[in-house]
mmCIF file of C-alpha atoms in Angstrom:
data_model
loop_
_atom_site.group_PDB
_atom_site.id
_atom_site.type_symbol
_atom_site.label_atom_id
_atom_site.label_comp_id
_atom_site.label_asym_id
_atom_site.label_seq_id
_atom_site.Cartn_x
_atom_site.Cartn_y
_atom_site.Cartn_z
ATOM 1 C CA UNK Y 282 17.013 -11.673 11.832
ATOM 2 C CA UNK Y 283 16.532 -8.019 12.719
ATOM 3 C CA UNK Y 284 13.323 -6.696 14.194
ATOM 4 C CA UNK Y 285 10.564 -5.939 11.657
ATOM 5 C CA UNK Y 286 8.354 -4.117 14.142
ATOM 6 C CA UNK Y 287 8.161 -0.952 12.017
ATOM 7 C CA UNK Y 288 7.545 -2.559 8.656
ATOM 8 C CA UNK Y 289 3.840 -3.400 9.193
ATOM 9 C CA UNK Y 290 3.010 0.247 8.507
ATOM 10 C CA UNK Y 291 3.297 -0.789 4.873
ATOM 11 C CA UNK Y 292 0.097 -2.770 5.240
ATOM 12 C CA UNK Y 293 -1.641 0.546 5.800
ATOM 13 C CA UNK Y 294 0.313 2.819 3.517
ATOM 14 C CA UNK Y 295 1.029 0.976 0.300
ATOM 15 C CA UNK Y 296 -2.232 -0.513 -0.999
ATOM 16 C CA UNK Y 297 -3.820 2.903 -1.549
ATOM 17 C CA UNK Y 298 -3.416 3.354 -5.247
ATOM 18 C CA UNK Y 299 -6.155 2.011 -7.493
ATOM 19 C CA UNK Y 300 -8.423 1.035 -4.650
ATOM 20 C CA UNK Y 301 -11.575 2.753 -5.809
ATOM 21 C CA UNK Y 302 -14.656 0.559 -5.968
ATOM 22 C CA UNK Y 303 -18.415 0.374 -5.611
ATOM 23 C CA UNK Y 304 -20.913 1.602 -8.183
ATOM 24 C CA UNK Y 305 -19.988 4.468 -10.466
ATOM 25 C CA UNK Y 306 -22.258 7.474 -10.374
ATOM 26 C CA UNK Y 307 -24.433 7.725 -13.468
ATOM 27 C CA UNK Y 308 -23.335 10.227 -16.079
ATOM 28 C CA UNK Y 309 -23.960 11.243 -19.632
ATOM 29 C CA UNK Y 310 -23.147 8.452 -22.046
ATOM 30 C CA UNK Y 311 -20.912 9.203 -24.991
ATOM 31 C CA UNK Y 312 -19.658 7.181 -27.911
ATOM 32 C CA UNK Y 313 -17.372 4.184 -27.745
ATOM 33 C CA UNK Y 314 -14.913 2.995 -26.655
ATOM 34 C CA UNK Y 315 -15.979 2.235 -23.110
ATOM 35 C CA UNK Y 316 -13.595 2.837 -20.255
ATOM 36 C CA UNK Y 317 -13.555 -0.834 -19.267
ATOM 37 C CA UNK Y 318 -11.036 -3.667 -18.932
ATOM 38 C CA UNK Y 319 -10.521 -6.448 -21.448
ATOM 39 C CA UNK Y 320 -7.539 -8.716 -22.110
ATOM 40 C CA UNK Y 321 -4.990 -6.782 -24.204
ATOM 41 C CA UNK Y 322 -4.437 -7.977 -27.781
ATOM 42 C CA UNK Y 323 -1.084 -9.553 -26.871
ATOM 43 C CA UNK Y 324 -2.575 -11.352 -23.863
ATOM 44 C CA UNK Y 325 0.301 -10.155 -21.691
ATOM 45 C CA UNK Y 326 1.671 -6.935 -20.217
ATOM 46 C CA UNK Y 327 4.636 -5.941 -18.069
ATOM 47 C CA UNK Y 328 4.531 -3.166 -15.496
ATOM 48 C CA UNK Y 329 7.236 -1.299 -13.613
ATOM 49 C CA UNK Y 330 6.159 -0.198 -10.151
ATOM 50 C CA UNK Y 331 7.880 2.042 -7.613
ATOM 51 C CA UNK Y 332 6.601 2.920 -4.119
ATOM 52 C CA UNK Y 333 8.129 5.063 -1.381
ATOM 53 C CA UNK Y 334 6.996 5.829 2.157
ATOM 54 C CA UNK Y 335 8.565 8.580 4.227
ATOM 55 C CA UNK Y 336 7.290 8.308 7.758
ATOM 56 C CA UNK Y 337 7.792 10.297 10.947
ATOM 57 C CA UNK Y 338 6.929 8.552 14.215
ATOM 58 C CA UNK Y 339 6.350 10.396 17.482
ATOM 59 C CA UNK Y 340 7.376 7.935 20.191
ATOM 60 C CA UNK Y 341 6.324 9.888 23.249
ATOM 61 C CA UNK Y 342 8.175 13.034 22.241
ATOM 62 C CA UNK Y 343 11.089 11.219 20.618
ATOM 63 C CA UNK Y 344 10.875 11.611 16.843
ATOM 64 C CA UNK Y 345 12.040 8.859 14.517
ATOM 65 C CA UNK Y 346 12.188 8.871 10.715
ATOM 66 C CA UNK Y 347 11.533 5.720 8.699
ATOM 67 C CA UNK Y 348 12.023 5.402 4.939
ATOM 68 C CA UNK Y 349 10.793 2.494 2.830
ATOM 69 C CA UNK Y 350 11.384 2.094 -0.909
ATOM 70 C CA UNK Y 351 10.078 -0.690 -3.148
ATOM 71 C CA UNK Y 352 10.476 -1.414 -6.847
ATOM 72 C CA UNK Y 353 9.119 -4.274 -8.917
ATOM 73 C CA UNK Y 354 8.888 -5.612 -12.444
ATOM 74 C CA UNK Y 355 5.644 -7.534 -12.889
ATOM 75 C CA UNK Y 356 4.718 -9.806 -15.776
ATOM 76 C CA UNK Y 357 0.945 -10.136 -16.251
ATOM 77 C CA UNK Y 358 -0.793 -12.848 -18.256
ATOM 78 C CA UNK Y 359 -4.496 -12.555 -19.085
ATOM 79 C CA UNK Y 360 -7.153 -15.215 -19.717
ATOM 80 C CA UNK Y 361 -10.934 -15.118 -20.012
ATOM 81 C CA UNK Y 362 -13.231 -12.304 -21.091
ATOM 82 C CA UNK Y 363 -16.074 -10.093 -19.912
ATOM 83 C CA UNK Y 364 -16.544 -10.003 -16.163
ATOM 84 C CA UNK Y 365 -14.247 -12.988 -15.551
ATOM 85 C CA UNK Y 366 -10.783 -11.899 -16.664
ATOM 86 C CA UNK Y 367 -8.075 -13.917 -14.933
ATOM 87 C CA UNK Y 368 -4.769 -12.152 -14.284
ATOM 88 C CA UNK Y 369 -1.601 -14.025 -13.323
ATOM 89 C CA UNK Y 370 1.006 -11.640 -11.883
ATOM 90 C CA UNK Y 371 4.595 -12.869 -11.574
ATOM 91 C CA UNK Y 372 7.375 -10.868 -9.932
ATOM 92 C CA UNK Y 373 10.270 -10.973 -12.370
ATOM 93 C CA UNK Y 374 12.132 -8.547 -10.106
ATOM 94 C CA UNK Y 375 11.384 -7.129 -6.661
ATOM 95 C CA UNK Y 376 13.402 -5.066 -4.192
ATOM 96 C CA UNK Y 377 12.492 -3.520 -0.868
ATOM 97 C CA UNK Y 378 14.687 -1.471 1.457
ATOM 98 C CA UNK Y 379 13.551 -0.134 4.827
ATOM 99 C CA UNK Y 380 15.698 1.961 7.123
ATOM 100 C CA UNK Y 381 15.113 3.316 10.617
ATOM 101 C CA UNK Y 382 17.356 4.172 13.594
ATOM 102 C CA UNK Y 383 16.139 1.239 15.729
ATOM 103 C CA UNK Y 384 16.389 -1.666 13.292
ATOM 104 C CA UNK Y 385 18.958 -0.375 10.816
ATOM 105 C CA UNK Y 386 18.484 -1.230 7.143
ATOM 106 C CA UNK Y 387 16.420 -4.245 6.118
ATOM 107 C CA UNK Y 388 15.993 -5.529 2.584
ATOM 108 C CA UNK Y 389 14.274 -8.213 0.551
ATOM 109 C CA UNK Y 390 13.913 -9.327 -3.052
ATOM 110 C CA UNK Y 391 11.963 -11.572 -5.423
ATOM 111 C CA UNK Y 392 13.601 -14.715 -3.979
ATOM 112 C CA UNK Y 393 11.230 -14.332 -1.002
ATOM 113 C CA UNK Y 394 8.153 -14.588 -3.289
ATOM 114 C CA UNK Y 395 7.537 -18.188 -4.365
ATOM 115 C CA UNK Y 396 4.951 -18.274 -7.141
ATOM 116 C CA UNK Y 397 2.519 -15.908 -8.881
ATOM 117 C CA UNK Y 398 -0.478 -13.993 -7.575
ATOM 118 C CA UNK Y 399 -3.619 -15.032 -9.469
ATOM 119 C CA UNK Y 400 -6.838 -13.026 -9.339
ATOM 120 C CA UNK Y 401 -9.874 -12.256 -11.462
ATOM 121 C CA UNK Y 402 -11.280 -8.850 -12.395
ATOM 122 C CA UNK Y 403 -14.477 -7.736 -14.046
ATOM 123 C CA UNK Y 404 -14.755 -5.027 -16.690
ATOM 124 C CA UNK Y 405 -14.585 -2.327 -13.998
ATOM 125 C CA UNK Y 406 -11.515 -3.833 -12.318
ATOM 126 C CA UNK Y 407 -13.150 -5.246 -9.202
ATOM 127 C CA UNK Y 408 -10.843 -8.087 -8.189
ATOM 128 C CA UNK Y 409 -11.100 -11.417 -6.378
ATOM 129 C CA UNK Y 410 -8.026 -13.320 -5.203
ATOM 130 C CA UNK Y 411 -7.751 -16.846 -6.639
ATOM 131 C CA UNK Y 412 -4.369 -18.025 -5.335
ATOM 132 C CA UNK Y 413 -1.397 -16.528 -3.518
ATOM 133 C CA UNK Y 414 2.300 -17.379 -3.382
ATOM 134 C CA UNK Y 415 4.339 -18.182 -0.309
ATOM 135 C CA UNK Y 416 6.011 -14.943 0.821
ATOM 136 C CA UNK Y 417 8.804 -14.852 3.391
ATOM 137 C CA UNK Y 418 11.190 -12.367 4.993
ATOM 138 C CA UNK Y 419 10.854 -8.615 4.699
ATOM 139 C CA UNK Y 420 8.795 -8.997 1.506
ATOM 140 C CA UNK Y 421 5.965 -10.584 3.501
ATOM 141 C CA UNK Y 422 5.420 -7.246 5.259
ATOM 142 C CA UNK Y 423 4.979 -5.358 1.984
ATOM 143 C CA UNK Y 424 3.441 -7.708 -0.598
ATOM 144 C CA UNK Y 425 -0.255 -8.355 0.073
ATOM 145 C CA UNK Y 426 -1.890 -10.664 -2.514
ATOM 146 C CA UNK Y 427 -5.387 -9.774 -1.271
ATOM 147 C CA UNK Y 428 -4.711 -6.050 -1.560
ATOM 148 C CA UNK Y 429 -3.200 -6.507 -5.021
ATOM 149 C CA UNK Y 430 -6.323 -8.327 -6.199
ATOM 150 C CA UNK Y 431 -8.494 -5.541 -4.797
ATOM 151 C CA UNK Y 432 -6.534 -2.576 -6.028
ATOM 152 C CA UNK Y 433 -3.677 -3.140 -8.451
ATOM 153 C CA UNK Y 434 -5.807 -1.744 -11.282
ATOM 154 C CA UNK Y 435 -7.651 1.579 -10.921
ATOM 155 C CA UNK Y 436 -11.396 1.046 -10.899
ATOM 156 C CA UNK Y 437 -13.101 2.103 -14.145
ATOM 157 C CA UNK Y 438 -16.709 3.199 -14.757
ATOM 158 C CA UNK Y 439 -17.290 0.410 -17.290
ATOM 159 C CA UNK Y 440 -18.798 2.809 -19.842
ATOM 160 C CA UNK Y 441 -17.758 5.600 -22.168
ATOM 161 C CA UNK Y 442 -17.049 8.988 -20.602
ATOM 162 C CA UNK Y 443 -16.805 12.501 -22.011
ATOM 163 C CA UNK Y 444 -14.036 15.012 -21.376
ATOM 164 C CA UNK Y 445 -14.855 16.961 -18.223
ATOM 165 C CA UNK Y 446 -17.125 14.259 -16.833
ATOM 166 C CA UNK Y 447 -16.762 13.424 -13.126
ATOM 167 C CA UNK Y 448 -17.736 10.332 -11.144
ATOM 168 C CA UNK Y 449 -17.117 8.848 -7.709
ATOM 169 C CA UNK Y 450 -16.342 5.367 -6.407
ATOM 170 C CA UNK Y 451 -16.098 3.850 -2.945
ATOM 171 C CA UNK Y 452 -14.355 0.660 -1.857
ATOM 172 C CA UNK Y 453 -14.389 -1.242 1.415
ATOM 173 C CA UNK Y 454 -11.296 -3.429 1.722
ATOM 174 C CA UNK Y 455 -11.069 -6.273 4.222
ATOM 175 C CA UNK Y 456 -8.061 -8.598 4.216
ATOM 176 C CA UNK Y 457 -7.033 -11.306 6.664
ATOM 177 C CA UNK Y 458 -3.539 -12.589 5.970
ATOM 178 C CA UNK Y 459 -0.763 -14.187 7.980
ATOM 179 C CA UNK Y 460 0.814 -10.779 8.608
ATOM 180 C CA UNK Y 461 -2.409 -9.282 10.009
ATOM 181 C CA UNK Y 462 -5.828 -7.860 9.184
ATOM 182 C CA UNK Y 463 -6.555 -4.691 7.250
ATOM 183 C CA UNK Y 464 -9.888 -2.858 7.142
ATOM 184 C CA UNK Y 465 -10.282 0.270 5.085
ATOM 185 C CA UNK Y 466 -12.543 2.561 3.090
ATOM 186 C CA UNK Y 467 -11.387 4.696 0.178
ATOM 187 C CA UNK Y 468 -13.507 7.281 -1.627
ATOM 188 C CA UNK Y 469 -12.293 8.510 -5.027
ATOM 189 C CA UNK Y 470 -13.457 11.444 -7.124
ATOM 190 C CA UNK Y 471 -12.464 10.975 -10.780
ATOM 191 C CA UNK Y 472 -12.383 13.511 -13.620
ATOM 192 C CA UNK Y 473 -11.908 12.629 -17.298
ATOM 193 C CA UNK Y 474 -9.552 15.420 -18.376
ATOM 194 C CA UNK Y 475 -9.473 14.396 -22.040
ATOM 195 C CA UNK Y 476 -7.081 12.998 -24.624
ATOM 196 C CA UNK Y 477 -3.334 13.497 -24.423
ATOM 197 C CA UNK Y 478 -0.581 12.302 -26.776
ATOM 198 C CA UNK Y 479 2.364 10.362 -25.303
ATOM 199 C CA UNK Y 480 5.071 8.986 -27.615
ATOM 200 C CA UNK Y 481 2.699 9.296 -30.555
ATOM 201 C CA UNK Y 482 -0.158 7.431 -28.846
ATOM 202 C CA UNK Y 483 -3.471 9.066 -27.932
ATOM 203 C CA UNK Y 484 -4.380 8.294 -24.321
ATOM 204 C CA UNK Y 485 -7.217 9.355 -22.040
ATOM 205 C CA UNK Y 486 -6.036 11.190 -18.922
ATOM 206 C CA UNK Y 487 -8.112 10.749 -15.771
ATOM 207 C CA UNK Y 488 -7.258 12.629 -12.566
ATOM 208 C CA UNK Y 489 -8.489 11.773 -9.091
ATOM 209 C CA UNK Y 490 -8.646 12.902 -5.477
ATOM 210 C CA UNK Y 491 -9.018 10.415 -2.641
ATOM 211 C CA UNK Y 492 -9.888 10.218 1.023
ATOM 212 C CA UNK Y 493 -8.826 7.135 2.924
ATOM 213 C CA UNK Y 494 -9.371 5.513 6.332
ATOM 214 C CA UNK Y 495 -7.532 2.340 7.379
ATOM 215 C CA UNK Y 496 -7.233 0.144 10.445
ATOM 216 C CA UNK Y 497 -4.598 -2.600 10.695
ATOM 217 C CA UNK Y 498 -4.130 -5.119 13.498
ATOM 218 C CA UNK Y 499 -1.256 -7.590 13.837
ATOM 219 C CA UNK Y 500 0.800 -9.597 16.315
ATOM 220 C CA UNK Y 501 4.570 -9.434 16.107
ATOM 221 C CA UNK Y 502 7.373 -10.478 18.427
ATOM 222 C CA UNK Y 503 4.894 -10.963 21.268
ATOM 223 C CA UNK Y 504 3.307 -7.524 20.874
ATOM 224 C CA UNK Y 505 -0.182 -6.596 19.663
ATOM 225 C CA UNK Y 506 -0.029 -3.694 17.209
ATOM 226 C CA UNK Y 507 -2.938 -1.561 16.004
ATOM 227 C CA UNK Y 508 -2.576 1.192 13.410
ATOM 228 C CA UNK Y 509 -5.288 3.714 12.613
ATOM 229 C CA UNK Y 510 -4.592 6.279 9.869
ATOM 230 C CA UNK Y 511 -6.511 8.508 7.489
ATOM 231 C CA UNK Y 512 -5.660 11.109 4.900
ATOM 232 C CA UNK Y 513 -6.057 12.478 1.411
ATOM 233 C CA UNK Y 514 -4.327 11.904 -1.900
ATOM 234 C CA UNK Y 515 -4.318 12.912 -5.537
ATOM 235 C CA UNK Y 516 -3.049 11.499 -8.792
ATOM 236 C CA UNK Y 517 -3.833 10.488 -12.363
ATOM 237 C CA UNK Y 518 -3.830 7.580 -14.773
ATOM 238 C CA UNK Y 519 -3.453 7.331 -18.548
ATOM 239 C CA UNK Y 520 -5.722 4.884 -20.406
ATOM 240 C CA UNK Y 521 -5.011 3.238 -23.759
ATOM 241 C CA UNK Y 522 -8.443 2.386 -25.188
ATOM 242 C CA UNK Y 523 -6.967 0.400 -28.092
ATOM 243 C CA UNK Y 524 -5.239 -2.076 -25.776
ATOM 244 C CA UNK Y 525 -7.577 -1.753 -22.757
ATOM 245 C CA UNK Y 526 -4.554 -1.005 -20.581
ATOM 246 C CA UNK Y 527 -3.508 1.542 -18.006
ATOM 247 C CA UNK Y 528 -0.264 2.947 -19.424
ATOM 248 C CA UNK Y 529 0.720 4.951 -16.366
ATOM 249 C CA UNK Y 530 -0.588 5.797 -12.902
ATOM 250 C CA UNK Y 531 0.775 8.198 -10.265
ATOM 251 C CA UNK Y 532 -0.486 8.842 -6.757
ATOM 252 C CA UNK Y 533 0.743 10.858 -3.766
ATOM 253 C CA UNK Y 534 -1.013 10.794 -0.383
ATOM 254 C CA UNK Y 535 -0.522 12.197 3.120
ATOM 255 C CA UNK Y 536 -1.681 9.984 5.988
ATOM 256 C CA UNK Y 537 -1.758 10.744 9.699
ATOM 257 C CA UNK Y 538 -2.817 8.694 12.692
ATOM 258 C CA UNK Y 539 -1.603 6.539 15.553
ATOM 259 C CA UNK Y 540 0.042 3.185 16.231
ATOM 260 C CA UNK Y 541 -0.704 1.426 19.504
ATOM 261 C CA UNK Y 542 1.725 -1.215 20.756
ATOM 262 C CA UNK Y 543 0.709 -3.390 23.705
ATOM 263 C CA UNK Y 544 4.131 -2.950 25.320
ATOM 264 C CA UNK Y 545 4.100 0.863 25.031
ATOM 265 C CA UNK Y 546 2.351 3.087 27.602
ATOM 266 C CA UNK Y 547 1.047 5.596 25.031
ATOM 267 C CA UNK Y 548 0.161 5.462 21.315
ATOM 268 C CA UNK Y 549 2.768 6.589 18.778
ATOM 269 C CA UNK Y 550 1.896 9.344 16.340
ATOM 270 C CA UNK Y 551 2.292 8.600 12.615
ATOM 271 C CA UNK Y 552 2.759 11.125 9.813
ATOM 272 C CA UNK Y 553 3.625 9.696 6.421
ATOM 273 C CA UNK Y 554 3.870 10.629 2.752
ATOM 274 C CA UNK Y 555 3.198 7.812 0.275
ATOM 275 C CA UNK Y 556 4.173 8.040 -3.405
ATOM 276 C CA UNK Y 557 3.292 5.324 -5.928
ATOM 277 C CA UNK Y 558 4.176 5.195 -9.609
ATOM 278 C CA UNK Y 559 3.078 2.485 -12.037
ATOM 279 C CA UNK Y 560 3.856 2.414 -15.743
ATOM 280 C CA UNK Y 561 3.587 -0.020 -18.612
ATOM 281 C CA UNK Y 562 6.976 -1.376 -19.698
ATOM 282 C CA UNK Y 563 7.046 -1.026 -23.484
ATOM 283 C CA UNK Y 564 10.301 -2.961 -23.752
ATOM 284 C CA UNK Y 565 12.615 0.045 -23.521
#
């Protein structure tokens, strides 16, 4: 098997989207419906997700470009109500490709993910992992069940909002998985832009800006690796109040920092652009 020494950067870069948390700032209440999660009428939903990371590493003056692309088709099944909504996420399809000059091209697919990811969320989207699948190969460096439970869904205020209203959320993420540990804080500033019509449906558009700090530690191939990055991002999501579903979410972030490897005399510089796109699959 080829070296996967560069893939752990995904543990830092990819779980950004939807990771807002904490207590929403109070704001003026408006009429229903509330911006809060509930099981959709059908009890199921399917999402298409695409993530890319374009990274430049400064290895002591020698620059190296790394590109990672992931796509997935996720089937979600909902159970429960209120603040105890159980979500079972099954990868119907998953592909990851990572390329860099040192390790060549590495790839993985859904065959490396054995079982669903099960977690619970409350009405605001705060998640708790219930059970995780066995994940092998390259996919194990990119699929984090704990991070998915914490941030697959954007955090909602749990109340009605008016067009133009702004609120903030903060999340502290701490995961300890076989691939390593991840500590991070994300601060989001949300703005309810107002209603927009997409394919005949009226949806609420919410934009956001984010600031993010993350620290990841791992052991791989006899080396201790520590990554420390921070940066800013922006994006939006579209909310379907009738089905209590996020129809689409887009985020782009720029992160910079360092990666220390126990076998290297100096830290490596990291400069990466992360793009994430999530949309509801309506069967087309």
